[in-house]
């Protein structure tokens, strides 16, 4: 497994060396856009802020299509086709483009010089690109440290980690943070379980934390505590007492909570490490409280008039602010429906209040900082730091970033919007504009998957399209169990196909397949889709899956292995691309080359839309096109040496781009499948 991750890390490091280079496909589009903009300014005295470029439905129609004439029709009071004819007559030549054609009622189709694009792509040339300055902070995972991570947490972590990889591929400086709510009700409930149900002492609890899977123990205990509350509502008094003690700190109960949360947190990091997911900093809520982050934020909010003390109604005695999205006229009072309670009447601070303080720190606006200490050392040599009240002086700099992306599920939209509202109300509009809630929907199980994991299902459950998980009820899939099951399933397949391979290597191959299957499955759905996880679908070698894309790379690699070549030998030198990209039948292979040229372009789209699903779709389509090419063209038996070299160069380019796309998704490729 370590070898797998080392390969991935090395591959990503090599990708980062390209951080000052853009994509040829995008570069040509930008060149065309600028040429057209200059033409419009010169000919019509028009300034268009945005020139739309689309892709024609078929590659023989060109590589780009401009519906420009339709937008200009009203401005120039001419038919679109007439405008398109005028543009074509005067546009002139554009470097990198072979010709422009009129299509339909006014489209302008652009054809690139295929041989130039292919030559540059084969040599992996990329034009220089401008990279915005400033650090980006991506916060993801953020699991309550009270029990084992589950399948829903994996979606958050995989989405967040992939977005970090996308940004780093684009050359951005990124900090990865995992916020730890170690003073909340979930941790309090587990403490209640140990103290009031199991009657454990601090020493006994510390002994239990040394178990290999202490987080599993807490999973079961957490469900029992929920049942205990339901048996007698007076038991909830224990929760309130424990929660108060934890927030106050400096007592035995708070010390027990710290022991539990620290050990569960370590288990979470170990679980995510199995998927190649790392963090830079773990800010904890306990330090936000004890270092008085909230006090500093509270003063700012009161002095700016963002908060006011409510003196009447159900929120009497609470400090409230305008709810995100509420509209209040000048001189009007906030209605109770338009109020967001930040500080309760008993003086306790709600989640949003602490989050406002935390985000002021993120942007470097709070005037306070955490203490830091090293917490977790990754096998690849990277250190993860955690917040303390007083810590090391030689720590990396965290906070004070330019942009923030918070990977938090869709149910937290109101809370996220409230933080943005508070930033704007404080006058921090630029920061609010660079604060993105990376929202996503939940993960459930297909009935088949739930049954395979040993859950007893009713007939009603079996008829459902998916079954929701519930940590409080103890129903769900622990992340490690899911990873173990996927590895075991993949191992059975590897054992059948490659019995001659040594056992440790088969385990490594199975792990790469399992991790690839899981990560791909979590990424192929758009963020707004509810995922119903299914083992069989995720591990399939057919269809839109990780193993399918991995297998395409293995196929490509096998071609070079059988021929005794290295893929790097085929960089396009000595290939007459004009010969193979013109004439009858050339469009088929050109379509594969064109798709290969779009990896960086698609990555830019993923970042702009915060939607990694575009990259998984790109990887699948590229693998699909390659598999068709693989069956269509007998490469090794090709008698024409020139054509053979061209075909091998095609394989080398597709293989490289597939590996590149999969690496950004956190997926490595095994030697055999």
XYZ file of C-alpha atoms in Angstrom:
673
model
C 0.000 0.000 0.000
C 2.857 2.345 0.873
C 4.391 1.692 -2.550
C 1.053 2.609 -4.152
C 0.916 5.915 -2.319
C 4.563 6.704 -2.999
C 3.950 6.217 -6.725
C 0.936 8.524 -6.521
C 2.850 11.157 -4.586
C 5.736 11.047 -7.076
C 3.322 11.346 -9.975
C 1.622 14.355 -8.412
C 4.977 15.992 -7.733
C 5.883 15.605 -11.394
C 2.544 17.106 -12.330
C 3.229 20.107 -10.122
C 6.378 20.813 -12.113
C 3.993 21.775 -14.903
C 2.205 24.333 -12.743
C 3.248 27.286 -14.886
C 1.905 25.708 -18.038
C -1.635 25.757 -19.333
C -3.473 23.516 -21.736
C -3.097 23.656 -25.502
C -6.809 23.183 -26.081
C -7.680 26.108 -23.807
C -4.797 28.175 -25.156
C -6.070 27.851 -28.728
C -9.571 28.796 -27.577
C -8.182 31.876 -25.796
C -6.185 32.848 -28.878
C -9.294 32.569 -31.047
C -11.356 34.569 -28.543
C -8.821 37.394 -28.440
C -8.538 37.506 -32.232
C -12.330 37.760 -32.570
C -12.538 40.393 -29.834
C -9.933 42.523 -31.626
C -11.823 42.084 -34.887
C -15.147 43.222 -33.341
C -13.502 46.239 -31.766
C -11.811 47.186 -35.035
C -14.721 46.508 -37.405
C -17.884 47.218 -35.400
C -16.556 49.271 -32.468
C -18.075 46.664 -30.168
C -16.816 45.340 -26.829
C -18.134 41.942 -25.799
C -17.259 40.953 -22.227
C -17.623 37.261 -23.032
C -17.305 35.381 -26.297
C -18.880 31.952 -26.142
C -17.013 29.020 -27.678
C -18.727 25.657 -28.000
C -17.816 22.263 -29.402
C -19.396 21.097 -32.662
C -21.460 17.886 -32.456
C -18.998 16.043 -34.733
C -15.247 16.434 -34.995
C -15.345 16.691 -38.795
C -17.202 19.995 -38.341
C -14.245 21.442 -36.458
C -12.856 21.688 -32.953
C -14.633 24.905 -31.902
C -17.956 26.521 -32.764
C -18.865 30.188 -32.196
C -22.539 31.265 -31.955
C -21.252 34.847 -31.983
C -23.400 36.040 -34.872
C -26.630 35.232 -33.014
C -25.595 37.492 -30.118
C -24.633 40.301 -32.508
C -27.852 40.135 -34.558
C -29.798 42.564 -32.350
C -26.883 44.932 -31.918
C -26.117 45.133 -35.650
C -29.702 44.632 -36.851
C -28.665 42.015 -39.399
C -29.427 38.320 -39.861
C -26.936 36.065 -38.000
C -25.819 34.318 -41.171
C -25.045 37.654 -42.853
C -22.963 38.723 -39.847
C -21.128 35.392 -39.845
C -20.289 35.837 -43.542
C -18.883 39.317 -42.836
C -16.762 38.006 -39.977
C -15.424 35.130 -42.082
C -14.567 37.480 -44.945
C -12.468 39.788 -42.721
C -11.284 37.589 -39.834
C -7.997 36.667 -41.451
C -5.630 33.973 -40.254
C -5.221 32.893 -36.642
C -2.053 31.011 -35.583
C -2.816 27.350 -34.914
C -5.988 27.317 -37.025
C -6.324 25.844 -40.497
C -9.664 27.313 -41.582
C -13.040 28.762 -40.554
C -16.397 27.732 -41.998
C -19.969 28.959 -41.961
C -22.467 26.464 -40.567
C -26.241 26.444 -40.176
C -28.005 29.747 -39.602
C -24.888 31.583 -38.500
C -22.416 29.409 -36.627
C -18.705 29.841 -37.296
C -16.803 26.576 -37.020
C -13.046 26.649 -36.430
C -10.671 23.896 -37.562
C -7.278 23.680 -35.845
C -4.063 22.628 -37.554
C -4.241 19.057 -36.399
C -0.612 18.240 -37.030
C 0.556 21.188 -34.891
C -1.717 20.354 -31.962
C -0.809 16.652 -32.180
C 2.916 17.356 -32.282
C 2.745 19.612 -29.231
C 0.500 17.150 -27.382
C 2.787 14.204 -28.101
C 5.749 16.165 -26.753
C 3.634 17.236 -23.733
C 4.215 20.896 -24.531
C 2.061 23.436 -22.757
C 1.964 27.225 -23.034
C 2.716 29.278 -19.952
C -0.288 30.283 -17.897
C -0.933 32.986 -15.320
C -1.564 31.528 -11.857
C -3.390 33.680 -9.287
C -1.349 34.499 -6.191
C -2.455 33.797 -2.642
C -3.128 30.673 -0.650
C -6.360 28.689 -0.822
C -7.769 26.895 2.218
C -9.831 23.763 1.649
C -11.619 22.420 4.712
C -12.973 18.910 4.396
C -13.851 15.689 6.246
C -14.556 17.341 9.655
C -15.916 14.197 11.326
C -17.126 14.414 14.912
C -14.405 12.564 16.890
C -16.846 10.324 18.738
C -16.961 7.101 16.678
C -15.675 5.375 13.537
C -15.881 7.167 10.190
C -18.669 5.938 7.926
C -19.432 5.841 4.215
C -20.942 9.348 4.195
C -17.713 10.780 5.590
C -15.837 9.119 2.747
C -17.768 11.117 0.167
C -16.824 14.356 1.906
C -13.158 13.375 2.258
C -12.808 12.094 -1.319
C -14.532 15.165 -2.779
C -12.367 17.475 -0.675
C -9.112 15.650 -1.346
C -9.802 15.544 -5.082
C -10.557 19.256 -5.135
C -7.235 19.887 -3.381
C -5.494 17.813 -6.054
C -7.304 19.750 -8.801
C -6.141 23.060 -7.336
C -2.573 21.856 -6.891
C -2.514 20.524 -10.449
C -3.485 24.049 -11.526
C -0.481 25.374 -9.590
C -2.322 26.827 -6.592
C -0.886 26.917 -3.067
C -3.346 24.992 -0.878
C -3.704 24.350 2.853
C -5.868 21.373 3.840
C -7.713 21.668 7.114
C -9.958 19.227 8.947
C -12.077 20.992 11.580
C -12.537 18.952 14.748
C -15.641 19.594 16.884
C -14.300 18.009 20.066
C -16.604 19.898 22.448
C -19.958 19.159 20.814
C -22.920 17.022 21.800
C -21.715 13.950 19.870
C -18.517 13.698 21.918
C -20.515 14.453 25.071
C -22.818 11.524 24.333
C -19.940 9.048 24.141
C -18.566 10.417 27.422
C -22.034 9.907 28.924
C -21.927 6.313 27.709
C -18.602 5.601 29.382
C -19.449 7.375 32.656
C -23.158 6.637 33.137
C -23.807 3.377 31.265
C -20.511 1.523 31.484
C -19.372 3.239 34.725
C -15.770 3.423 33.467
C -13.009 5.357 35.175
C -10.592 7.572 33.269
C -7.880 4.905 33.626
C -10.186 2.192 32.248
C -11.159 4.421 29.322
C -7.488 5.113 28.552
C -6.862 1.359 28.470
C -9.726 0.911 26.020
C -8.296 3.608 23.735
C -5.302 1.339 23.143
C -7.509 -1.194 21.353
C -6.749 -1.387 17.601
C -10.224 -0.169 16.675
C -11.347 1.946 19.599
C -13.495 3.947 17.184
C -15.606 0.802 16.566
C -16.161 0.439 20.324
C -17.394 4.053 20.434
C -19.669 3.417 17.423
C -21.624 0.777 19.341
C -21.597 2.782 22.569
C -22.943 5.882 20.802
C -25.948 3.895 19.550
C -26.557 2.534 23.072
C -26.525 6.049 24.527
C -29.226 7.116 22.059
C -31.366 4.187 23.213
C -30.693 5.123 26.868
C -32.007 8.642 26.253
C -35.143 7.248 24.632
C -35.810 4.986 27.622
C -35.998 7.935 30.012
C -35.896 11.584 28.915
C -34.477 12.529 32.341
C -31.248 10.837 31.230
C -30.693 13.817 28.950
C -29.675 15.736 32.089
C -26.406 13.777 31.978
C -25.755 15.071 28.452
C -26.242 18.699 29.507
C -23.940 18.278 32.519
C -21.198 16.621 30.486
C -21.504 19.144 27.652
C -21.152 22.037 30.091
C -18.101 20.440 31.721
C -16.420 19.870 28.344
C -16.999 23.453 27.200
C -15.739 24.821 30.527
C -12.556 22.692 30.438
C -10.005 22.090 33.187
C -11.905 19.222 34.833
C -11.945 15.413 34.861
C -14.872 15.116 32.449
C -13.192 17.430 29.925
C -9.968 15.411 30.257
C -11.865 12.175 29.506
C -13.511 13.801 26.492
C -10.072 14.871 25.255
C -8.653 11.343 25.614
C -11.594 9.881 23.671
C -11.635 12.493 20.899
C -7.849 12.367 20.384
C -7.787 8.584 19.960
C -10.837 8.535 17.672
C -9.269 11.333 15.632
C -6.098 9.281 15.178
C -8.207 6.419 13.905
C -9.943 8.764 11.450
C -6.594 9.922 10.065
C -5.451 6.309 9.686
C -8.658 5.446 7.821
C -8.297 8.361 5.403
C -4.591 7.620 4.969
C -5.626 4.283 3.423
C -7.142 6.333 0.595
C -4.125 8.632 0.241
C -5.919 11.520 1.976
C -3.743 13.846 4.067
C -4.280 17.034 6.081
C -2.041 19.944 7.017
C -3.815 21.272 10.105
C -6.518 20.133 12.541
C -8.114 23.186 14.206
C -10.177 22.129 17.233
C -13.242 23.776 18.677
C -11.776 23.503 22.184
C -9.065 26.030 21.251
C -11.590 28.339 19.609
C -13.288 28.428 23.014
C -10.268 28.467 25.315
C -8.215 30.933 23.251
C -11.243 33.260 23.274
C -11.625 33.443 19.509
C -15.322 33.943 20.034
C -14.794 36.822 22.478
C -12.763 38.694 19.848
C -15.362 37.988 17.174
C -18.241 38.893 19.524
C -16.707 42.309 20.161
C -16.373 42.954 16.408
C -19.942 41.847 15.725
C -21.442 44.005 18.486
C -19.388 47.097 17.673
C -20.355 46.828 13.992
C -24.033 46.442 14.824
C -24.185 43.018 13.190
C -25.564 41.536 16.414
C -28.152 43.014 18.696
C -29.640 41.865 21.990
C -33.268 40.844 21.559
C -35.480 42.135 24.399
C -38.853 40.636 23.464
C -40.449 37.512 22.014
C -39.181 33.942 21.945
C -35.578 35.117 21.388
C -35.558 37.448 24.399
C -32.100 37.582 25.962
C -30.425 36.204 22.822
C -27.902 37.951 20.620
C -29.246 37.704 17.068
C -28.311 38.735 13.538
C -30.222 38.972 10.273
C -30.877 35.519 8.853
C -29.203 34.908 5.498
C -31.593 35.802 2.691
C -33.893 37.932 4.874
C -34.821 41.378 3.552
C -35.461 44.153 6.060
C -36.377 47.671 5.058
C -34.703 50.761 6.506
C -36.050 51.478 9.981
C -37.843 48.122 10.175
C -37.295 45.654 13.006
C -36.192 42.092 12.390
C -39.095 39.674 12.736
C -38.500 36.513 14.748
C -38.498 34.524 11.492
C -35.721 36.763 10.122
C -33.525 36.377 13.219
C -30.592 33.984 13.475
C -29.697 33.276 17.103
C -25.927 33.457 17.590
C -25.728 33.550 21.404
C -28.482 31.843 23.389
C -30.171 33.477 26.380
C -28.122 31.267 28.733
C -24.921 32.749 27.300
C -23.804 29.719 25.271
C -22.574 30.307 21.724
C -24.217 28.424 18.867
C -22.444 26.633 16.025
C -22.677 29.619 13.675
C -21.105 31.985 16.190
C -18.053 29.801 16.640
C -17.896 29.338 12.879
C -17.890 33.104 12.309
C -14.910 33.419 14.670
C -13.146 30.545 12.926
C -13.613 32.106 9.490
C -12.384 35.493 10.645
C -9.219 33.622 11.676
C -9.087 31.814 8.310
C -9.015 35.145 6.493
C -6.528 36.652 8.967
C -9.101 39.118 10.322
C -9.383 38.017 13.962
C -6.122 39.288 15.442
C -5.556 36.003 17.279
C -3.938 32.672 16.474
C -3.832 29.067 17.621
C -0.990 27.300 19.333
C 0.352 24.422 17.235
C 1.969 21.023 17.740
C 2.765 18.113 15.449
C 0.101 15.428 15.713
C 0.406 12.840 12.934
C 3.308 11.838 10.695
C 2.399 10.356 7.319
C 4.503 7.583 5.737
C 5.284 9.933 2.842
C 7.065 12.284 5.259
C 4.329 14.917 5.650
C 3.419 16.204 9.141
C -0.093 17.091 10.217
C -0.412 19.756 12.938
C -3.137 20.187 15.555
C -4.264 23.235 17.512
C -3.298 23.731 21.162
C -3.498 26.602 23.606
C 0.316 26.891 23.743
C 2.457 25.130 21.173
C 5.630 25.011 19.102
C 7.183 28.186 17.701
C 8.541 26.590 14.514
C 5.185 25.672 12.996
C 4.098 26.402 9.394
C 1.908 29.437 8.855
C -1.786 28.660 8.738
C -4.662 31.072 8.192
C -4.608 34.453 6.487
C -5.695 32.928 3.154
C -7.164 34.509 0.024
C -9.859 31.945 -0.730
C -11.834 29.368 1.245
C -13.680 26.242 0.104
C -15.689 24.415 2.763
C -16.692 20.871 1.824
C -19.833 20.493 3.928
C -23.062 18.674 3.093
C -26.116 20.456 1.734
C -27.937 20.369 5.084
C -25.494 23.011 6.382
C -26.320 25.552 3.673
C -28.148 27.934 6.010
C -25.298 27.932 8.537
C -22.729 28.523 5.783
C -24.787 31.372 4.342
C -25.047 32.922 7.822
C -21.255 33.085 8.095
C -21.058 34.757 4.679
C -23.810 37.178 5.745
C -21.812 38.072 8.878
C -18.644 38.718 6.834
C -20.540 41.061 4.520
C -22.193 42.837 7.437
C -18.731 43.416 8.948
C -17.637 45.018 5.674
C -15.519 42.099 4.457
C -17.128 41.829 1.038
C -13.997 40.659 -0.789
C -13.576 37.789 1.663
C -17.263 36.885 1.414
C -16.915 36.767 -2.375
C -14.054 34.260 -1.978
C -15.878 31.995 0.465
C -17.407 28.951 -1.233
C -19.664 26.368 0.334
C -18.705 23.199 -1.560
C -22.054 21.512 -1.010
C -22.922 17.860 -1.646
C -25.697 15.370 -0.933
C -25.713 12.275 1.274
C -24.571 8.699 0.668
C -26.965 5.794 1.219
C -26.842 2.059 0.497
C -28.606 -0.026 -2.080
C -30.665 -2.785 -0.401
C -28.335 -5.344 -2.003
C -25.281 -3.646 -0.474
C -26.930 -3.456 2.968
C -27.789 -7.159 2.807
C -24.224 -8.041 1.771
C -22.983 -6.187 4.842
C -25.172 -8.332 7.100
C -28.065 -5.991 7.877
C -31.516 -7.518 8.333
C -33.916 -5.820 5.920
C -37.678 -5.742 5.955
C -39.649 -6.321 2.766
C -40.286 -2.587 2.707
C -36.528 -1.912 2.908
C -35.837 -4.355 0.063
C -38.264 -2.474 -2.191
C -36.552 0.895 -1.677
C -34.090 2.397 -4.143
C -31.747 3.239 -1.266
C -31.522 2.956 2.516
C -30.315 5.881 4.634
C -27.607 5.355 7.243
C -27.909 6.532 10.851
C -25.029 6.695 13.300
C -27.343 7.163 16.278
C -29.179 3.962 15.365
C -25.906 2.162 14.635
C -27.028 1.518 11.056
C -24.448 2.260 8.429
C -21.178 1.189 6.877
C -17.984 1.908 8.744
C -15.389 3.305 6.349
C -12.745 0.712 7.222
C -15.239 -2.136 6.817
C -16.144 -0.844 3.373
C -12.489 -0.525 2.317
C -11.727 -4.003 3.703
C -14.696 -5.519 1.880
C -13.733 -3.871 -1.404
C -10.141 -5.080 -1.088
C -11.310 -8.629 -0.279
C -13.662 -8.648 -3.267
C -10.963 -7.297 -5.597
C -8.463 -9.795 -4.171
C -10.722 -12.721 -5.121
C -10.738 -11.481 -8.703
C -6.963 -10.914 -8.747
C -6.357 -14.386 -7.265
C -8.416 -15.975 -10.041
C -6.678 -14.079 -12.822
C -3.092 -13.919 -11.527
C -2.431 -16.879 -9.253
C 1.219 -16.839 -10.350
C 1.814 -13.395 -8.821
C 3.254 -13.427 -5.249
C 0.701 -12.898 -2.471
C 1.973 -9.477 -1.255
C 1.848 -8.155 -4.808
C -1.704 -9.483 -5.273
C -2.753 -7.672 -2.093
C -1.181 -4.465 -3.400
C -2.951 -4.834 -6.765
C -6.282 -5.550 -5.048
C -5.826 -2.485 -2.853
C -5.168 -0.245 -5.853
C -8.271 -1.592 -7.584
C -10.421 -1.224 -4.455
C -9.272 2.320 -3.703
C -9.698 3.266 -7.356
C -13.200 1.772 -7.389
C -14.244 3.600 -4.232
C -12.805 6.970 -5.161
C -14.179 6.831 -8.700
C -17.641 5.802 -7.485
C -17.766 8.743 -5.067
C -16.626 11.168 -7.771
C -18.659 10.111 -10.798
C -21.931 11.449 -9.404
C -22.512 15.187 -9.415
C -22.435 16.746 -5.955
C -26.191 17.315 -5.923
C -26.893 13.595 -6.462
C -27.784 11.252 -3.619
C -25.460 8.236 -3.925
C -26.733 4.715 -3.330
C -23.524 2.738 -2.900
C -23.263 -0.745 -4.394
C -20.249 -3.107 -4.286
C -20.958 -4.862 -7.555
C -21.399 -1.657 -9.512
C -18.302 0.020 -8.032
C -15.970 -2.933 -8.712
C -17.226 -3.741 -12.196
C -14.600 -3.856 -14.956
C -17.285 -2.666 -17.363
C -19.084 0.651 -17.544
C -18.312 3.909 -15.785
C -16.069 2.648 -12.986
C -12.556 3.100 -11.654
C -11.440 -0.421 -12.647
C -12.626 0.204 -16.221
C -10.403 3.294 -16.502
C -7.495 1.535 -14.774
C -7.833 -1.419 -17.138
C -7.511 0.872 -20.166
C -4.118 2.043 -18.843
C -3.025 -1.552 -18.164
C -3.961 -2.448 -21.747
C -1.946 0.456 -23.085
C 1.035 -0.465 -20.917
C 0.876 -4.081 -22.089
C 1.288 -2.962 -25.702
C 4.633 -1.378 -24.875
C 5.678 -4.287 -22.652
C 4.995 -6.822 -25.398
C 6.932 -4.744 -27.914
C 9.830 -4.157 -25.532
C 9.464 -0.363 -25.596
C 9.116 2.413 -23.035
C 6.110 4.735 -23.548
C 8.411 7.763 -23.253
C 10.114 6.723 -26.489
C 7.045 7.866 -28.407
C 6.997 11.654 -28.096
C 5.994 12.339 -31.684
C 9.500 12.903 -33.013
C 9.734 11.728 -36.594
C 5.972 11.212 -37.012
C 4.342 12.892 -40.022
C 1.059 13.818 -38.338
C -0.282 15.607 -41.415
C -0.245 12.263 -43.224
C -2.420 10.524 -40.637
C -4.788 13.361 -39.752
C -6.068 14.069 -43.226
C -8.139 12.086 -45.663
C -10.790 9.434 -45.243
C -10.971 7.728 -41.838
C -8.712 10.233 -40.094
C -11.483 11.746 -37.938
C -11.835 8.590 -35.855
C -8.305 8.678 -34.432
C -8.252 12.468 -34.326
C -11.248 12.360 -31.987
C -9.152 10.301 -29.558
C -6.266 12.781 -29.800
C -8.611 15.715 -29.287
C -10.109 14.095 -26.190
C -6.584 13.518 -24.856
C -5.777 17.205 -25.279
C -8.575 18.254 -22.915
C -7.393 16.919 -19.531
C -6.133 20.282 -18.244
C -9.113 22.034 -19.819
C -11.517 19.721 -17.959
C -9.606 20.266 -14.720
C -10.111 24.012 -15.132
C -13.833 23.351 -15.556
C -13.879 21.247 -12.391
C -12.294 24.069 -10.394
C -14.507 26.805 -11.857
C -17.696 24.859 -11.107
C -16.473 22.996 -7.971
C -17.614 19.809 -9.717
C -15.034 16.963 -9.842
C -17.550 14.731 -11.660
C -16.445 16.328 -14.947
C -12.999 14.772 -14.552
C -14.372 11.293 -13.851
C -16.559 11.621 -16.942
C -13.529 12.699 -18.974
C -11.492 9.717 -17.742
C -14.302 7.307 -18.574
C -14.858 8.715 -22.064
C -11.131 8.698 -22.799
C -10.871 5.071 -21.620
C -13.936 4.180 -23.678
C -12.526 5.769 -26.834
C -9.173 4.094 -26.257
C -10.765 0.659 -25.851
C -12.551 1.127 -29.166
C -9.245 2.174 -30.758
C -7.507 -0.841 -29.152
C -9.959 -3.294 -30.741
C -10.133 -1.429 -34.055
C -6.414 -1.140 -34.853
C -3.926 -4.082 -34.655
C -0.957 -2.035 -33.502
C 1.768 -4.627 -32.919
C 1.067 -6.387 -36.213
C 0.945 -3.177 -38.286
C 3.339 -3.775 -41.240
C 3.914 -0.087 -42.079
C 6.626 1.110 -39.648
C 5.660 4.775 -40.026
C 2.034 4.085 -39.255
C 3.003 1.759 -36.416
C 5.028 4.547 -34.819
C 2.059 6.878 -35.167
C -0.288 4.340 -33.538
C 2.155 3.731 -30.687
C 2.464 7.483 -30.179
C -1.330 7.622 -29.962
C -1.271 4.941 -27.261
C 1.484 6.772 -25.355
C -0.465 10.053 -25.345
C -3.744 8.472 -24.215
C -1.973 6.424 -21.533
C -0.226 9.519 -20.161
C -3.407 11.580 -20.034
C -5.410 8.784 -18.409
C -2.747 8.309 -15.735
C -2.715 12.075 -15.226
C -6.495 12.340 -14.871
C -6.690 9.351 -12.530
C -3.831 10.679 -10.378
C -5.706 13.930 -9.830
C -8.647 11.772 -8.719
C -6.324 10.003 -6.266
C -6.302 6.766 -8.276
C -3.193 4.783 -9.181
C -2.938 2.025 -11.776
C -1.799 -1.526 -10.883
C 0.668 -3.406 -13.126
C -1.918 -6.079 -14.002
C -5.667 -6.520 -13.643
